[in-house]
PDB file of C-alpha atoms in Angstrom:
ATOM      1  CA  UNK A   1     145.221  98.644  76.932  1.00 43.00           C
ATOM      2  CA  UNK A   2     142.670  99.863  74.391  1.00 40.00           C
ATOM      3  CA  UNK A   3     139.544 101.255  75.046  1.00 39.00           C
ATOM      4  CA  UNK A   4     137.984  98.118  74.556  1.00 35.00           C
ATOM      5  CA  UNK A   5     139.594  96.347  76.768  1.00 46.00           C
ATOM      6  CA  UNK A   6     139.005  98.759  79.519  1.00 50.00           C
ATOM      7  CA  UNK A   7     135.554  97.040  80.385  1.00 52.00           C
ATOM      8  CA  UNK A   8     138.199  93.818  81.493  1.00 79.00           C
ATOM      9  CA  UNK A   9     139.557  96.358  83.761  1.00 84.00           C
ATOM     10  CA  UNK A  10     138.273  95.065  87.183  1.00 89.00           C
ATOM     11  CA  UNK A  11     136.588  97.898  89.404  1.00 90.00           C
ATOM     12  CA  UNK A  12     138.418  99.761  92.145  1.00 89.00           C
ATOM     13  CA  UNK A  13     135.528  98.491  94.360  1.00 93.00           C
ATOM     14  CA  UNK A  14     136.409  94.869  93.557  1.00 94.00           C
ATOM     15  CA  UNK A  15     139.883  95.316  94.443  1.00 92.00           C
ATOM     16  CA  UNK A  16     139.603  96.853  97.764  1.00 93.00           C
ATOM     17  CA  UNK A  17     137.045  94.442  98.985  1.00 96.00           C
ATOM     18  CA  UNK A  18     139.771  92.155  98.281  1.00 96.00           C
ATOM     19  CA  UNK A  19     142.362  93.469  99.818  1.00 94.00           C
ATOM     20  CA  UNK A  20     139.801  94.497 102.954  1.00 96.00           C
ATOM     21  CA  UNK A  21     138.828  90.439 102.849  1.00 97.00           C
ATOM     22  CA  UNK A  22     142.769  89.397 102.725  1.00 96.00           C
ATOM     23  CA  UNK A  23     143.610  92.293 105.685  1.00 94.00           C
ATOM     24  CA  UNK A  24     141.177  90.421 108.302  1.00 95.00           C
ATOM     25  CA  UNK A  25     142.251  87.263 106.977  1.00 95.00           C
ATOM     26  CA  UNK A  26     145.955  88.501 107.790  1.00 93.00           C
ATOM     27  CA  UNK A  27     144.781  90.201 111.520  1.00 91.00           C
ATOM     28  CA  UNK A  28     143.313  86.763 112.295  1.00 91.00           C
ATOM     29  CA  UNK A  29     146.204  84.609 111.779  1.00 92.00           C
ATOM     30  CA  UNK A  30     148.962  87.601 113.098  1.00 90.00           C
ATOM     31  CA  UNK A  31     145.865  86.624 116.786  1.00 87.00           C
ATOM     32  CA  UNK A  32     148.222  83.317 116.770  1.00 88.00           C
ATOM     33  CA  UNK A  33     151.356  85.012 117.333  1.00 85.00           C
ATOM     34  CA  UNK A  34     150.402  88.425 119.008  1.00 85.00           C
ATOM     35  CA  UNK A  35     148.364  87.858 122.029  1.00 81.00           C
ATOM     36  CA  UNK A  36     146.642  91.352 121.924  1.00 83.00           C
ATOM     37  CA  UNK A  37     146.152  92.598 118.318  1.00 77.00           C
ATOM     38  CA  UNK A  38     146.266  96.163 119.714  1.00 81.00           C
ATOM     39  CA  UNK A  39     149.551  96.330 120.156  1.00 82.00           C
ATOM     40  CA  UNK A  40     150.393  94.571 116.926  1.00 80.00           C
ATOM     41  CA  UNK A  41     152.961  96.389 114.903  1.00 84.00           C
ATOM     42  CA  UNK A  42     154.539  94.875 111.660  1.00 89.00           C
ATOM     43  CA  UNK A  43     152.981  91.159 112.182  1.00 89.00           C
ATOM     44  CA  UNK A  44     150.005  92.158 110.266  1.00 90.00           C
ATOM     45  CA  UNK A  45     151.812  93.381 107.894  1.00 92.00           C
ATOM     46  CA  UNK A  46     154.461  90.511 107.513  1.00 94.00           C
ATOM     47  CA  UNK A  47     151.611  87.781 107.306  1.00 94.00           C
ATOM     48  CA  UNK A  48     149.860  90.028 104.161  1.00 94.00           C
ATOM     49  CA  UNK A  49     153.487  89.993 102.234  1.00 96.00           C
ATOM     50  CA  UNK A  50     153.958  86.077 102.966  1.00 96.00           C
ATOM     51  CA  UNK A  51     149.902  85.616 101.777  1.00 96.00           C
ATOM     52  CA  UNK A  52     150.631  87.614  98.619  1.00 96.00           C
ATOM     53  CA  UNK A  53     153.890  86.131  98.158  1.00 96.00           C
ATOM     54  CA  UNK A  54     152.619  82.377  98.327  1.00 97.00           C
ATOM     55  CA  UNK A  55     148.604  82.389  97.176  1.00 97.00           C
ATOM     56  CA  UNK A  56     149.388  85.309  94.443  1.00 95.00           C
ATOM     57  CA  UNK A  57     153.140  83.542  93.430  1.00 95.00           C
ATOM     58  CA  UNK A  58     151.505  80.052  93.146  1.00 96.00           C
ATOM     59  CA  UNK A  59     147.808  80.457  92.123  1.00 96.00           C
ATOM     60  CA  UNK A  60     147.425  83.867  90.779  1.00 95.00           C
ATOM     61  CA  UNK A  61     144.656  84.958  93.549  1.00 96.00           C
ATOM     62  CA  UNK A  62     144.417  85.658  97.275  1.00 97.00           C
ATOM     63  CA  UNK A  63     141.529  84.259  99.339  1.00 97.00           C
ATOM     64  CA  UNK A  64     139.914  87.641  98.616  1.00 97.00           C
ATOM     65  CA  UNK A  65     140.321  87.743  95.110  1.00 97.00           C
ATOM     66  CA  UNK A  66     138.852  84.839  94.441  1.00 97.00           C
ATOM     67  CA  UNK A  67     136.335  85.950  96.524  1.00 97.00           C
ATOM     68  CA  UNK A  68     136.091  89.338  94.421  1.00 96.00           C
ATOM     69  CA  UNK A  69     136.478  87.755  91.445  1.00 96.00           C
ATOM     70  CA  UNK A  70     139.527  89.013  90.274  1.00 96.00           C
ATOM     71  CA  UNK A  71     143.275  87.616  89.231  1.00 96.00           C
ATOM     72  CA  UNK A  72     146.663  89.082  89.547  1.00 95.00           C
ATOM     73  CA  UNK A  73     148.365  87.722  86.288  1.00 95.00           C
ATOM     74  CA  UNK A  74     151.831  87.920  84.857  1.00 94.00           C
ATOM     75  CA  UNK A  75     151.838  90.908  82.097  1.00 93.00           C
ATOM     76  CA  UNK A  76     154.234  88.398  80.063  1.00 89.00           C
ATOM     77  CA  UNK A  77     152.438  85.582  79.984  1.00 86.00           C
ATOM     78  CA  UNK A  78     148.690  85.607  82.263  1.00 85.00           C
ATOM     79  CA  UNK A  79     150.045  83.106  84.606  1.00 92.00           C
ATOM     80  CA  UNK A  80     150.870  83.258  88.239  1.00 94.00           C
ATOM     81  CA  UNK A  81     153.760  85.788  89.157  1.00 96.00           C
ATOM     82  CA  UNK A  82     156.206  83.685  90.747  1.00 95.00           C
ATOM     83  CA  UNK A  83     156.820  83.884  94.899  1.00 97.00           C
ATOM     84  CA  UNK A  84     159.425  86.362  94.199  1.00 97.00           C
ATOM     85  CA  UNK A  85     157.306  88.995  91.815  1.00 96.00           C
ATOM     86  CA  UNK A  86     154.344  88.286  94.723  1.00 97.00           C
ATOM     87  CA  UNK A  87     156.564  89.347  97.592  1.00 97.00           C
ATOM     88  CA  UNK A  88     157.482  92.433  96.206  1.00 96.00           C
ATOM     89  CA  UNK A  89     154.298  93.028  94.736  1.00 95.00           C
ATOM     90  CA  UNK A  90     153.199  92.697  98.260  1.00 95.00           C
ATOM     91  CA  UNK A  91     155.684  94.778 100.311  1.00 95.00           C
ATOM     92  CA  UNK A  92     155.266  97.530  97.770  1.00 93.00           C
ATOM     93  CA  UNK A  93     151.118  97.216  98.290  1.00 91.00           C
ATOM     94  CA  UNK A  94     152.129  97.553 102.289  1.00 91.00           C
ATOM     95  CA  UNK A  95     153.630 100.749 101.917  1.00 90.00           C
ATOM     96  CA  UNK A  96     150.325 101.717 100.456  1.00 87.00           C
ATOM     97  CA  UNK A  97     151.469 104.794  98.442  1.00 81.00           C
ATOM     98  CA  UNK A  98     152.374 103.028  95.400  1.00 80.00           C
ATOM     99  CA  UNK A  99     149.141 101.443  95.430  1.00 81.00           C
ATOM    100  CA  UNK A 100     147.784 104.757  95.389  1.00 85.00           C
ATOM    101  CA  UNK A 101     149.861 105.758  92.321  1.00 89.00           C
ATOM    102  CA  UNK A 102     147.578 104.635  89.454  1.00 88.00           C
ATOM    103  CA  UNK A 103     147.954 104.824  85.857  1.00 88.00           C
ATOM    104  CA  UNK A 104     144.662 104.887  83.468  1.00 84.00           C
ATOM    105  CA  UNK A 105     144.518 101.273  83.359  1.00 82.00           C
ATOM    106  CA  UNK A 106     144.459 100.856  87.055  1.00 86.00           C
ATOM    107  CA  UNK A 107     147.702  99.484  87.736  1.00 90.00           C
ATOM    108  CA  UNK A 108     149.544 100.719  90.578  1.00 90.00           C
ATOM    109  CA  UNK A 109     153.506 101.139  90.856  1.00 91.00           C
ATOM    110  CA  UNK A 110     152.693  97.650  92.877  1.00 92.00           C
ATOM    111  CA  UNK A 111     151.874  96.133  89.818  1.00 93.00           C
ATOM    112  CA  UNK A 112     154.028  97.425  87.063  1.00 93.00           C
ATOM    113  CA  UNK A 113     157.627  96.802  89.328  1.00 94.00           C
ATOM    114  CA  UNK A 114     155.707  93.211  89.536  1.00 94.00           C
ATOM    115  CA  UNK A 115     155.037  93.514  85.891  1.00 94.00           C
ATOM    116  CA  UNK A 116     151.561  92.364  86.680  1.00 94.00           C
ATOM    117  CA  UNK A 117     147.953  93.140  85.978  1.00 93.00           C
ATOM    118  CA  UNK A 118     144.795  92.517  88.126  1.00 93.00           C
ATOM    119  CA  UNK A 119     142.110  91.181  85.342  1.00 93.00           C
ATOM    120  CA  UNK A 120     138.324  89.323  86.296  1.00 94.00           C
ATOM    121  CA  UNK A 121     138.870  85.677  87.152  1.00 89.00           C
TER     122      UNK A 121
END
């Protein structure tokens, strides 16, 4: 990306309150198959890769993305990922390092082994 086009660079801010919107999302839903969320171990975790894998694989945006106003796009082509991109995408985001790992246009290992891009919606 250019310089210019860094302004199209959603914030870090939006992203996490995405993510923080899609993680309660994910907790309440794992409450219909783990009776005491406390001892909840990979449930959580499971229901945020299947979200990712079918809202970001099918319509390019999580429940809190589009409430953040932001898209996960296909680098090749600005459409939706694909389930399978969106699943790994979203097991890589789970281990949390690679999200961590950012290069200066803000896209974490997540995103470039999904070859995809987070841009406003």
């Amino acid at each position: 990306m250019t310089e210019t086009s860094q302004e199209a660079v959603p914030t870090l801010f939006r992203r996490f309150v995405a993510l923080f919107v899609d993680w309660l999302l994910c907790l309440l839903v794992s409450g219909f198959f783990v009776p005491d969320l406390r001892t909840a171990t990979w449930e959580p975790v499971a229901v945020l890769i299947l979200e990712y894998a079918f809202f970001l694989g099918l319509f390019g945006q999580t429940p809190g993305m589009r409430l953040a106003r932001i898209r996960c796009v296909s680098v090749d082509g600005g459409g939706p990922i694909g389930v399978p991109r969106a699943a790994l995408r979203g097991f890589l985001l789970a281990l949390v390092v690679p999200a961590l790992i950012m290069d200066t246009d803000r896209r974490g290992v997540h995103d470039r082994f999904a070859r995809s891009v987070i841009t406003p919606a």
